Coordinates of C-alpha atoms and ligand atoms in Angstrom, one line a residue:
X13 CA 3.4 -15.0 11.3
X14 CA 6.5 -16.9 10.0
X15 CA 4.8 -20.1 9.0
X16 CA 2.0 -18.3 7.1
X17 CA 3.4 -19.1 3.7
X18 CA 1.2 -21.9 2.6
X19 CA 1.3 -21.0 -1.1
X20 CA 4.6 -21.2 -2.8
X21 CA 6.0 -17.8 -3.6
X22 CA 3.8 -16.0 -1.0
X23 CA 4.6 -12.5 -0.2
X24 CA 5.6 -13.6 3.3
X25 CA 8.6 -15.6 2.0
X26 CA 11.4 -13.0 2.2
X27 CA 12.8 -13.0 5.7
X28 CA 14.6 -10.5 7.9
X29 CA 13.9 -7.0 9.2
X30 CA 15.4 -5.2 6.2
X31 CA 13.1 -7.1 3.9
X32 CA 10.2 -5.4 5.7
X33 CA 11.6 -1.9 6.5
X34 CA 12.8 -1.4 2.9
X35 CA 10.0 -3.3 1.1
X36 CA 8.2 -1.8 -1.8
X37 CA 5.5 -4.5 -1.9
X38 CA 2.2 -2.8 -1.2
X39 CA 1.0 -5.7 0.9
X40 CA 4.0 -5.5 3.2
X41 CA 3.8 -1.7 3.5
X42 CA 0.1 -2.1 4.3
X43 CA 1.0 -4.5 7.1
X44 CA 3.7 -2.2 8.5
X45 CA 1.0 0.5 8.7
X46 CA -1.5 -2.0 10.3
X47 CA 0.9 -3.1 13.0
X48 CA 1.8 0.5 13.9
X49 CA -1.8 1.6 13.9
X50 CA -2.8 -1.3 16.1
X51 CA 0.1 -0.6 18.4
X52 CA -0.7 3.0 18.8
X53 CA -4.4 2.1 19.2
X54 CA -3.5 0.1 22.3
X55 CA -1.5 3.0 23.7
X56 CA -4.4 5.4 22.9
X57 CA -7.0 3.2 24.5
X58 CA -4.8 2.9 27.6
X59 CA -4.7 6.7 27.9
X60 CA -8.4 6.9 27.4
X61 CA -9.0 4.3 30.1
X62 CA -6.9 6.4 32.6
X63 CA -8.8 9.5 31.7
X64 CA -12.1 7.6 32.2
X65 CA -10.8 6.2 35.5
X66 CA -10.0 9.7 36.8
X67 CA -13.6 10.7 35.9
X68 CA -15.2 7.9 37.8
X69 CA -15.8 10.2 40.8
X70 CA -15.7 13.9 41.5
X71 CA -12.5 15.3 42.9
X72 CA -9.0 13.8 42.5
X73 CA -9.0 10.1 41.8
X74 CA -5.7 9.0 40.2
X75 CA -4.0 12.1 38.8
X76 CA -3.7 15.8 39.1
X77 CA -5.2 18.4 36.7
X78 CA -2.0 19.0 34.6
X79 CA -1.5 15.3 34.1
X80 CA -5.1 15.0 33.1
X81 CA -4.8 17.7 30.5
X82 CA -1.7 16.1 29.0
X83 CA -3.4 12.7 29.1
X84 CA -6.5 13.7 27.1
X85 CA -4.4 15.7 24.7
X86 CA -2.1 12.7 24.0
X87 CA -5.1 10.4 23.8
X88 CA -6.7 12.7 21.1
X89 CA -3.5 13.3 19.2
X90 CA -2.5 9.7 19.1
X91 CA -6.0 8.4 18.2
X92 CA -6.6 11.0 15.5
X93 CA -3.2 11.5 13.8
X94 CA -1.5 8.1 14.4
X95 CA -4.5 5.8 14.4
X96 CA -7.7 6.8 12.8
X97 CA -6.5 8.9 9.8
X98 CA -4.0 6.2 8.6
X99 CA -6.1 3.3 9.8
X100 CA -8.0 1.9 6.9
X101 CA -6.7 3.8 3.9
X102 CA -3.0 3.3 4.7
X103 CA -3.2 -0.3 5.9
X104 CA -6.0 -2.0 4.1
X105 CA -6.0 0.5 1.3
X106 CA -2.4 -0.5 0.6
X107 CA -2.9 -4.2 1.0
X108 CA -6.1 -4.5 -1.0
X109 CA -6.4 -1.6 -3.5
X110 CA -3.9 -3.0 -6.1
X111 CA -5.5 -6.5 -5.7
X112 CA -8.9 -5.0 -6.4
X113 CA -7.6 -3.3 -9.5
X114 CA -5.8 -6.5 -10.8
X115 CA -2.5 -4.6 -10.5
X116 CA 1.0 -5.7 -9.5
X117 CA 1.5 -2.8 -7.1
X118 CA 0.5 0.9 -6.6
X119 CA 1.7 3.4 -9.2
X120 CA 4.7 4.5 -7.2
X121 CA 6.0 1.7 -4.9
X122 CA 9.0 3.6 -3.7
X123 CA 7.0 6.7 -2.9
X124 CA 4.7 4.3 -1.0
X125 CA 7.7 3.1 1.1
X126 CA 8.7 6.7 1.7
X127 CA 5.2 7.5 2.9
X128 CA 5.5 4.8 5.5
X129 CA 8.9 6.1 6.6
X130 CA 7.4 9.6 7.0
X131 CA 4.6 8.1 9.1
X132 CA 7.3 6.4 11.3
X133 CA 9.3 9.6 11.6
X134 CA 6.2 11.6 12.5
X135 CA 5.3 9.0 15.1
X136 CA 8.7 9.1 16.6
X137 CA 8.6 12.9 16.7
X138 CA 5.2 12.8 18.4
X139 CA 6.7 10.5 21.0
X140 CA 9.7 12.8 21.4
X141 CA 7.3 15.6 22.3
X142 CA 6.5 13.6 25.4
X143 CA 10.0 13.3 26.8
X144 CA 11.6 16.5 25.7
X145 CA 10.9 20.2 26.5
X146 CA 8.7 21.3 29.4
X147 CA 6.2 18.4 29.5
X148 CA 3.8 17.0 27.0
X149 CA 1.3 19.3 25.3
X150 CA -1.8 20.2 27.3
X151 CA -3.9 22.0 24.6
X152 CA -6.2 19.3 23.4
X153 CA -5.7 17.7 20.0
X154 CA -7.1 20.9 18.3
X155 CA -4.1 23.1 19.5
X156 CA -6.4 26.1 19.7
X157 CA -4.8 29.5 20.0
X158 CA -4.3 31.6 22.1
X159 CA -3.5 28.9 24.6
X160 CA -1.3 26.8 22.3
X161 CA 0.7 30.0 21.5
X162 CA 1.5 30.7 25.2
X163 CA 1.6 27.3 27.0
X164 CA 5.1 26.3 28.0
X165 CA 4.5 22.7 27.3
X166 CA 6.0 21.0 24.2
X167 CA 3.5 22.1 21.6
X168 CA 6.0 23.0 18.8
X169 CA 7.5 19.5 18.6
X170 CA 4.0 17.9 18.7
X171 CA 2.8 20.2 15.9
X172 CA 6.0 19.4 13.9
X173 CA 5.0 15.7 14.2
X174 CA 1.6 16.5 12.8
X175 CA 3.3 18.3 9.9
X176 CA 5.3 15.3 9.0
X177 CA 2.4 12.9 9.4
X178 CA 0.4 15.2 7.0
X179 CA 3.0 14.7 4.3
X180 CA 2.7 10.9 4.6
X181 CA -1.1 11.2 4.2
X182 CA -0.8 13.5 1.1
X183 CA 1.7 11.2 -0.6
X184 CA -0.5 8.1 0.0
X185 CA -3.5 10.0 -1.4
X186 CA -1.6 11.0 -4.5
X187 CA -0.3 7.5 -5.0
X188 CA -3.8 6.0 -4.8
X189 CA -5.3 8.5 -7.2
X190 CA -2.8 7.8 -9.9
X191 CA -3.0 4.0 -9.2
X192 CA -6.8 4.0 -9.7
X193 CA -6.6 6.1 -12.8
X194 CA -3.7 4.2 -14.5
X195 CA -3.4 0.6 -13.2
X196 CA -6.9 -0.9 -13.6
X197 CA -6.8 -4.3 -15.3
X198 CA -8.2 -4.6 -18.8
X199 CA -12.0 -4.5 -18.6
X200 CA -12.0 -3.0 -15.2
X201 CA -14.1 0.1 -16.0
X202 CA -15.0 2.7 -13.4
X203 CA -18.4 1.0 -12.9
X204 CA -16.7 -2.3 -12.2
X205 CA -14.5 -0.8 -9.5
X206 CA -15.2 -2.2 -6.0
X207 CA -16.9 0.3 -3.7
X208 CA -13.9 0.0 -1.4
X209 CA -11.8 1.4 -4.2
X210 CA -14.3 4.1 -4.9
X211 CA -14.2 5.1 -1.2
X212 CA -10.4 5.2 -1.3
X213 CA -10.6 7.3 -4.4
X214 CA -12.8 9.9 -2.8
X215 CA -10.7 9.8 0.4
X216 CA -7.5 10.3 -1.5
X217 CA -8.8 13.5 -3.0
X218 CA -9.5 14.9 0.5
X219 CA -6.0 13.8 1.7
X220 CA -4.4 15.5 -1.3
X221 CA -6.4 18.8 -1.2
X222 CA -7.2 19.3 2.5
X223 CA -4.1 18.1 4.3
X224 CA -1.8 20.9 3.1
X225 CA -4.0 23.4 5.0
X226 CA -3.2 21.5 8.2
X227 CA 0.5 21.6 7.5
X228 CA 0.4 25.4 7.0
X229 CA -1.6 25.9 10.1
X230 CA 0.8 23.9 12.1
X231 CA 3.7 25.9 10.7
X232 CA 1.9 29.1 11.7
X233 CA 1.6 27.9 15.3
X234 CA 5.3 27.2 15.4
X235 CA 6.0 30.6 13.9
X236 CA 3.7 32.2 16.5
X237 CA 5.6 30.5 19.3
X238 CA 9.1 30.7 18.1
X239 CA 9.1 34.0 16.1
X240 CA 6.3 35.8 18.0
X241 CA 4.6 36.3 14.6
X242 CA 1.2 37.7 15.6
X243 CA -0.9 36.0 13.1
X244 CA -3.3 34.7 15.7
X245 CA -2.4 36.9 18.8
X246 CA -4.9 39.7 19.0
X247 CA -2.4 41.8 21.1
X248 CA -0.3 42.0 17.9
X249 CA -3.2 42.5 15.5
X250 CA -3.7 38.8 14.9
X251 CA -7.0 36.8 14.9
X252 CA -7.6 33.7 17.0
X253 CA -10.7 33.0 15.1
X254 CA -8.6 32.7 11.9
X255 CA -6.9 29.8 13.6
X256 CA -10.2 28.0 14.1
X257 CA -11.2 28.5 10.5
X258 CA -7.9 27.1 9.2
X259 CA -7.9 24.2 11.6
X260 CA -11.5 23.1 10.7
X261 CA -11.1 23.7 7.0
X262 CA -8.8 20.7 7.3
X263 CA -10.2 18.9 10.2
X264 CA -13.8 18.6 9.2
X265 CA -12.9 17.1 5.8
X266 CA -10.5 14.9 7.8
X267 CA -13.4 13.2 9.5
X268 CA -14.3 12.0 6.0
X269 CA -10.8 10.7 5.6
X270 CA -11.6 8.7 8.7
X271 CA -15.1 7.5 7.8
X272 CA -15.2 7.1 4.0
X273 CA -12.8 4.1 3.8
X274 CA -14.8 2.4 6.6
X275 CA -17.9 2.9 4.6
X276 CA -16.1 1.4 1.6
X277 CA -15.3 -1.7 3.7
X278 CA -18.9 -2.1 4.8
X279 CA -20.1 -1.7 1.2
X280 CA -17.9 -4.5 0.1
X281 CA -18.8 -6.8 3.0
X282 CA -22.6 -6.5 3.0
X283 CA -23.3 -7.9 -0.5
X284 CA -20.9 -10.9 0.1
X285 CA -22.8 -12.0 3.2
X286 CA -26.2 -11.2 1.7
X287 CA -25.3 -13.1 -1.5
X288 CA -26.8 -10.3 -3.4
X289 CA -25.6 -7.6 -5.7
X290 CA -25.3 -4.3 -3.8
X291 CA -28.4 -2.2 -4.0
X292 CA -27.7 1.1 -5.7
X293 CA -24.0 0.6 -6.7
X294 CA -23.8 3.9 -8.6
X295 CA -25.5 5.9 -5.8
X296 CA -23.0 4.5 -3.2
X297 CA -20.0 5.2 -5.4
X298 CA -21.3 8.7 -6.2
X299 CA -22.2 9.5 -2.6
X300 CA -18.6 9.0 -1.6
X301 CA -17.6 11.8 -4.0
X302 CA -20.6 13.8 -2.9
X303 CA -19.5 13.5 0.8
X304 CA -15.9 14.4 -0.1
X305 CA -17.1 17.5 -2.0
X306 CA -19.9 18.7 0.3
X307 CA -17.9 17.8 3.4
X308 CA -15.3 20.4 2.4
X309 CA -17.9 23.2 2.7
X310 CA -19.2 22.7 6.3
X311 CA -16.2 23.3 8.5
X312 CA -17.7 26.3 10.3
X313 CA -20.3 24.2 12.1
X314 CA -17.6 23.8 14.7
X315 CA -17.7 27.5 15.2
X316 CA -21.4 28.4 15.6
X317 CA -20.6 30.1 19.0
X318 CA -17.2 31.6 18.0
X319 CA -18.7 34.7 16.5
X320 CA -20.0 34.7 12.9
X321 CA -22.8 36.6 11.1
X322 CA -26.3 35.0 11.4
X323 CA -26.2 34.5 7.7
X324 CA -23.0 32.5 7.9
X325 CA -24.4 30.4 10.8
X326 CA -27.5 29.6 8.7
X327 CA -25.5 28.7 5.6
X328 CA -23.1 26.4 7.4
X329 CA -26.0 24.8 9.3
X330 CA -27.8 24.2 6.0
X331 CA -24.7 22.8 4.3
X332 CA -24.2 20.4 7.2
X333 CA -27.7 19.0 6.7
X334 CA -26.9 18.6 3.0
X335 CA -23.8 16.6 3.7
X336 CA -25.8 14.2 5.8
X337 CA -27.8 13.1 2.8
X338 CA -25.2 11.0 1.0
X339 CA -24.3 9.3 4.3
X340 CA -28.0 8.4 4.9
X341 CA -28.2 7.2 1.3
X342 CA -25.4 4.7 2.0
X343 CA -27.1 3.4 5.1
X344 CA -30.4 3.1 3.2
X345 CA -28.6 1.1 0.4
X346 CA -26.9 -1.2 2.9
X347 CA -30.1 -2.1 4.6
X348 CA -31.8 -2.5 1.2
X349 CA -29.1 -4.9 0.1
X350 CA -29.7 -7.0 3.3
X351 CA -33.4 -7.0 2.7
X352 CA -34.4 -10.4 1.3
X353 CA -30.8 -11.4 1.0
X354 CA -29.6 -14.9 1.8
X355 CA -27.8 -13.7 5.0
X356 CA -24.7 -15.5 6.2
X357 CA -24.1 -14.3 9.7
X358 CA -20.3 -14.5 9.6
X359 CA -18.1 -12.3 11.8
X360 CA -17.3 -9.6 9.2
X361 CA -21.1 -9.1 8.7
X362 CA -21.6 -8.9 12.5
X363 CA -19.0 -6.2 12.7
X364 CA -20.6 -4.5 9.7
X365 CA -24.0 -4.5 11.4
X366 CA -22.4 -3.1 14.6
X367 CA -20.9 -0.4 12.4
X368 CA -24.3 0.5 10.9
X369 CA -26.0 0.7 14.3
X370 CA -23.2 2.8 16.0
X371 CA -22.5 5.0 13.0
X372 CA -26.2 5.8 12.7
X373 CA -26.3 6.7 16.5
X374 CA -23.4 9.1 15.9
X375 CA -24.8 10.4 12.6
X376 CA -28.1 11.4 14.0
X377 CA -26.6 13.2 16.9
X378 CA -24.4 14.9 14.3
X379 CA -27.6 16.5 12.9
X380 CA -28.4 17.7 16.4
X381 CA -25.0 19.4 16.5
X382 CA -25.4 20.7 12.9
X383 CA -28.7 22.5 13.8
X384 CA -27.3 25.8 15.0
X385 CA -29.9 26.4 17.6
X386 CA -29.5 23.0 19.3
X387 CA -25.7 23.3 19.1
X388 CA -25.8 26.5 21.2
X389 CA -27.0 24.3 24.1
X390 CA -24.6 21.3 23.7
X391 CA -21.5 22.9 22.2
X392 CA -18.3 21.9 24.0
X393 CA -20.3 19.5 26.3
X394 CA -20.0 15.8 26.6
X395 CA -22.7 15.5 23.9
X396 CA -19.9 16.3 21.4
X397 CA -17.6 13.7 23.0
X398 CA -20.4 11.1 22.7
X399 CA -21.1 12.1 19.1
X400 CA -17.5 11.8 17.8
X401 CA -16.8 8.6 19.7
X402 CA -19.9 6.9 18.2
X403 CA -18.7 8.0 14.8
X404 CA -15.0 7.3 15.0
X405 CA -14.8 4.4 17.3
X406 CA -18.3 3.0 16.5
X407 CA -17.8 3.8 12.8
X408 CA -14.1 3.8 11.8
X409 CA -13.1 1.5 14.6
X410 CA -15.8 -1.1 13.8
X411 CA -15.0 -0.7 10.1
X412 CA -11.4 -1.5 10.8
X413 CA -12.3 -4.5 12.9
X414 CA -14.7 -5.7 10.1
X415 CA -11.8 -5.3 7.6
X416 CA -9.5 -7.3 9.9
X417 CA -12.0 -10.2 10.1
X418 CA -12.8 -10.0 6.4
X419 CA -9.3 -9.9 5.0
X420 CA -7.2 -11.7 7.7
X421 CA -7.8 -15.1 6.1
X422 CA -6.6 -13.7 2.8
X423 CA -3.5 -12.1 4.2
X424 CA -2.5 -15.0 6.5
X425 CA -4.1 -17.9 4.9
X426 CA -5.7 -18.9 8.2
X427 CA -9.0 -18.5 9.9
X428 CA -9.7 -17.3 13.5
X429 CA -12.4 -18.8 15.8
X430 CA -15.7 -17.4 14.3
X431 CA -17.8 -17.9 17.5
X432 CA -15.3 -16.0 19.6
X433 CA -15.1 -13.3 16.9
X434 CA -18.9 -12.9 17.0
X435 CA -18.9 -12.6 20.7
X436 CA -16.2 -10.0 20.7
X437 CA -18.3 -7.9 18.3
X438 CA -21.3 -8.1 20.5
X439 CA -19.4 -7.2 23.6
X440 CA -17.9 -4.2 21.8
X441 CA -21.2 -2.9 20.7
X442 CA -22.7 -3.3 24.2
X443 CA -19.6 -1.7 25.8
X444 CA -19.5 1.2 23.4
X445 CA -23.1 2.1 24.2
X446 CA -22.3 1.8 27.9
X447 CA -19.3 4.0 27.5
X448 CA -20.7 6.7 25.2
X449 CA -24.4 6.8 25.6
X450 CA -24.2 8.3 29.1
X451 CA -22.1 11.1 27.5
X452 CA -25.1 12.2 25.5
X453 CA -27.1 12.6 28.7
X454 CA -24.2 14.3 30.5
X455 CA -23.9 16.8 27.6
X456 CA -27.6 17.5 27.6
X457 CA -27.5 18.1 31.3
X458 CA -24.7 20.6 30.8
X459 CA -21.5 18.8 31.7
X460 CA -18.7 20.6 29.8
X461 CA -16.0 18.6 28.0
X462 CA -12.2 18.6 28.8
X463 CA -13.0 19.2 32.5
X464 CA -10.9 17.6 35.2
X465 CA -13.6 17.8 37.8
X466 CA -17.4 18.0 38.0
X467 CA -20.4 18.7 40.2
X468 CA -21.8 15.8 42.2
X469 CA -25.0 15.6 40.1
X470 CA -23.0 14.2 37.2
X471 CA -21.5 11.3 39.2
X472 CA -23.9 8.5 38.3
X473 CA -23.5 9.0 34.5
X474 CA -19.8 9.3 34.8
X475 CA -19.6 6.0 36.7
X476 CA -21.8 4.3 34.1
X477 CA -19.5 5.5 31.4
X478 CA -16.3 4.3 33.1
X479 CA -17.8 0.9 33.7
X480 CA -18.7 0.9 30.0
X481 CA -15.0 1.5 29.2
X482 CA -14.1 -1.7 30.9
X483 CA -16.6 -3.7 28.8
X484 CA -15.1 -2.2 25.7
X485 CA -11.6 -3.3 26.8
X486 CA -12.9 -6.8 27.5
X487 CA -14.3 -6.9 23.9
X488 CA -11.1 -5.6 22.4
X489 CA -8.9 -8.0 24.4
X490 CA -11.1 -11.0 23.3
X491 CA -11.0 -9.8 19.7
X492 CA -7.2 -9.2 19.5
X493 CA -6.3 -12.5 21.2
X494 CA -8.7 -14.4 18.9
X495 CA -7.2 -12.7 15.8
X496 CA -3.7 -13.3 17.0
X497 CA -4.4 -17.0 17.6
X498 CA -6.1 -17.3 14.2
X499 CA -3.2 -15.8 12.3
X500 CA -0.7 -17.9 14.1
X501 CA -2.3 -21.3 14.2
X502 CA -5.9 -21.1 12.9
X503 CA -7.0 -23.7 10.3
X504 CA -5.8 -23.0 6.8
X505 CA -8.1 -21.5 4.3
X506 CA -8.3 -21.7 0.5
X507 CA -8.5 -18.8 -1.9
X508 CA -12.1 -17.8 -1.3
X509 CA -13.4 -18.6 2.2
X510 CA -16.3 -16.1 1.9
X511 CA -17.4 -16.7 -1.7
X512 CA -16.7 -13.1 -2.6
X513 CA -16.4 -11.9 -6.2
X514 CA -13.6 -9.2 -6.1
X515 CA -10.3 -10.0 -7.6
X516 CA -8.2 -10.7 -4.4
X517 CA -10.2 -13.8 -3.8
X518 CA -9.0 -15.4 -7.1
X519 CA -5.5 -15.5 -5.7
X520 CA -4.1 -18.0 -3.2
X521 CA -4.2 -17.1 0.5
X522 CA -1.7 -15.6 1.3
X523 CA -1.2 -14.0 -2.2
X524 CA 2.0 -14.3 -4.1
X525 CA 4.6 -11.6 -4.1
X526 CA 3.7 -10.1 -7.5
X527 CA 0.0 -10.7 -7.1
X528 CA -1.5 -11.9 -10.4
X529 CA 0.7 -14.4 -12.4
X530 CA -1.2 -13.3 -15.5
X531 CA -2.9 -10.0 -15.7
X532 CA -6.6 -10.6 -15.2
X533 CA -9.2 -9.6 -17.8
X534 CA -12.3 -8.4 -16.0
X535 CA -15.7 -9.2 -17.5
X536 CA -18.0 -8.9 -14.5
X537 CA -18.9 -6.5 -11.7
X538 CA -17.4 -6.8 -8.2
X539 CA -20.8 -8.0 -6.7
X540 CA -21.8 -10.4 -9.4
X541 CA -21.8 -13.7 -7.5
X542 CA -23.1 -15.9 -10.3
X543 CA -20.9 -19.0 -10.5
X544 CA -18.7 -17.8 -7.5
X545 CA -18.3 -20.5 -4.9
X546 CA -16.9 -20.3 -1.4
X547 CA -14.2 -23.0 -0.6
X548 CA -15.9 -26.1 0.9
Ligands
HEM6 C1 -11.7 2.5 25.4 C2 -11.7 3.5 24.5 C3 -11.8 5.0 24.8 C4 -12.0 5.7 25.9 C5 -12.3 5.1 27.3 C6 -12.0 7.1 25.6 C7 -12.2 8.1 26.5 C8 -12.1 9.5 26.2 C9 -12.2 10.5 27.1 C10 -12.6 10.4 28.6 C11 -12.0 11.7 26.5 C12 -12.0 13.1 27.1 C13 -13.2 13.8 26.8 C14 -13.1 15.3 27.1 O1 -12.7 15.6 28.3 O2 -13.5 16.1 26.3 C15 -11.7 11.4 25.1 C16 -11.4 12.3 24.2 C17 -11.1 12.0 22.9 N1 -11.1 10.7 22.3 FE1 -11.5 9.0 23.3 N2 -11.8 7.2 24.3 C18 -11.7 5.9 23.7 C19 -11.4 5.6 22.4 C20 -11.2 6.5 21.4 C21 -11.0 6.2 20.0 C22 -11.0 4.8 19.4 C23 -10.7 7.4 19.4 C24 -10.5 7.6 18.0 C25 -11.0 6.8 17.1 C26 -10.8 8.5 20.4 C27 -10.6 9.8 20.1 C28 -10.8 10.9 21.0 C29 -10.6 12.3 20.7 C30 -10.2 12.9 19.3 C31 -10.8 13.0 21.9 C32 -10.8 14.5 22.0 C33 -9.8 15.0 22.8 C34 -10.1 16.5 23.0 O3 -11.3 16.8 23.1 O4 -9.2 17.3 23.0 N3 -11.1 7.9 21.6 N4 -11.8 10.0 25.0
CU7 CU1 -17.2 19.0 11.3

């Protein structure tokens, strides 16, 4: 990383740990997030692999049931709260948003640094939950009551960690909203905003409005455990279903915190490598807001079998179908942009295509789950596990990897090996289908989720899935080694290796500390490629 400063005055120039830990430069803060997210991703993947290994055969394979429960809980908590939620918005959102706006930094640089510190404190608290108290939590990442209120494992500390992490997310959202409203360069109207910025804007509203509910719910769990409150405990007049409502009122919108930024990345990548203005700019921009809004109304589709009136079930099922429309509109517009485009099959596009395929596989099974009747059959089975992995690993994960391949040359001023990158994308897509497709079949056949053991008839599909997990790891290893090598010693690149038209590509790679030497005046849209040339 140290020799990445090709351009004089690059943001890499300041040296020393303190210049990073106390930085208020949005690019550096974004990188701090990125390194943490990738580090925790590797931890989370390792836990997932161990869980998968245990499931390769019926009976005990490598661990006992209590360890198994702790493992999948940690896997879920780390992946959701430390990896996926901050992944693209906190890392690439920070690095790229001010560049897309032609701004010097975000609106509140110090608050931005504070958000990262809260993230770090939350992460340390989550780790502390492992090594203190009576063992790591074993509730699953949803912390459902009544079990989370009575288990002796270290639930309170883990929930406190989630509380702190939530504040980090809220403050980042607030910062982005103000930044987008106030810091756009002259001429950068709302309709000249990049679709990545639009996606971050919609995401930020969810972060700001939905996350407080998670914080309060977490506090209530702690109160239940420490003070014997009786909000959720039926023996004291509480209501466990209330917990599920509160939890999902945050956690369903949270899945859009996970996916919208990835959709923004894809919307920015596709036109660049199709050399064509994006089809339906306004529909894509508006659909982000529509998803954020409608997505806040569908939480109870997680609770079709928890006990609700038939009317409520029907309303939430219908609303779930409604929220699928804006997602499908985006997929339609991406494909239409590619149609008759002049396609450049560069690695970011390959990852983007992987995203479209895997996300669509996850989205369609989401409709199966949203149909209340079908959900009765597959609720809490492996079908659900298959669905959300297609969406969050196949969607958000591939979106993050696409972003890494798209923006690494800008951030480091160097290029990775493109052939190896393409192969890693292909191996990942193959591996994810091997890992997660059998889960759909398992779920349809009745295999429940979160089970340590299973009947012999499920063995073949579990074996296939575990083998798939090894292919995924091979793809990840190849990809990370290639990116690492590229950023250390890849060939140097100029300002605009892809021939893209958004503002970051007008700066040297890597960009200078204060971004734009003169404030840019914007006269064209972000996907107007007339007169834009790629270096060499
Ligand atoms: C090689 C990669 C991965 C493997 C092998 C893997 C495997 C698993 C397994 C076996 C489970 C337990 C399913 C159950 O019993 O219900 C699980 C649950 C889960 N995984 Fe993954 N996973 C991987 C990647 C990811 C990623 C990238 C994410 C997030 C983006 C993720 C998020 C989750 C969540 C939220 C749960 C739910 C935990 C729960 O139901 O309590 N996983 N995973
Ligand atoms: Cu949901």
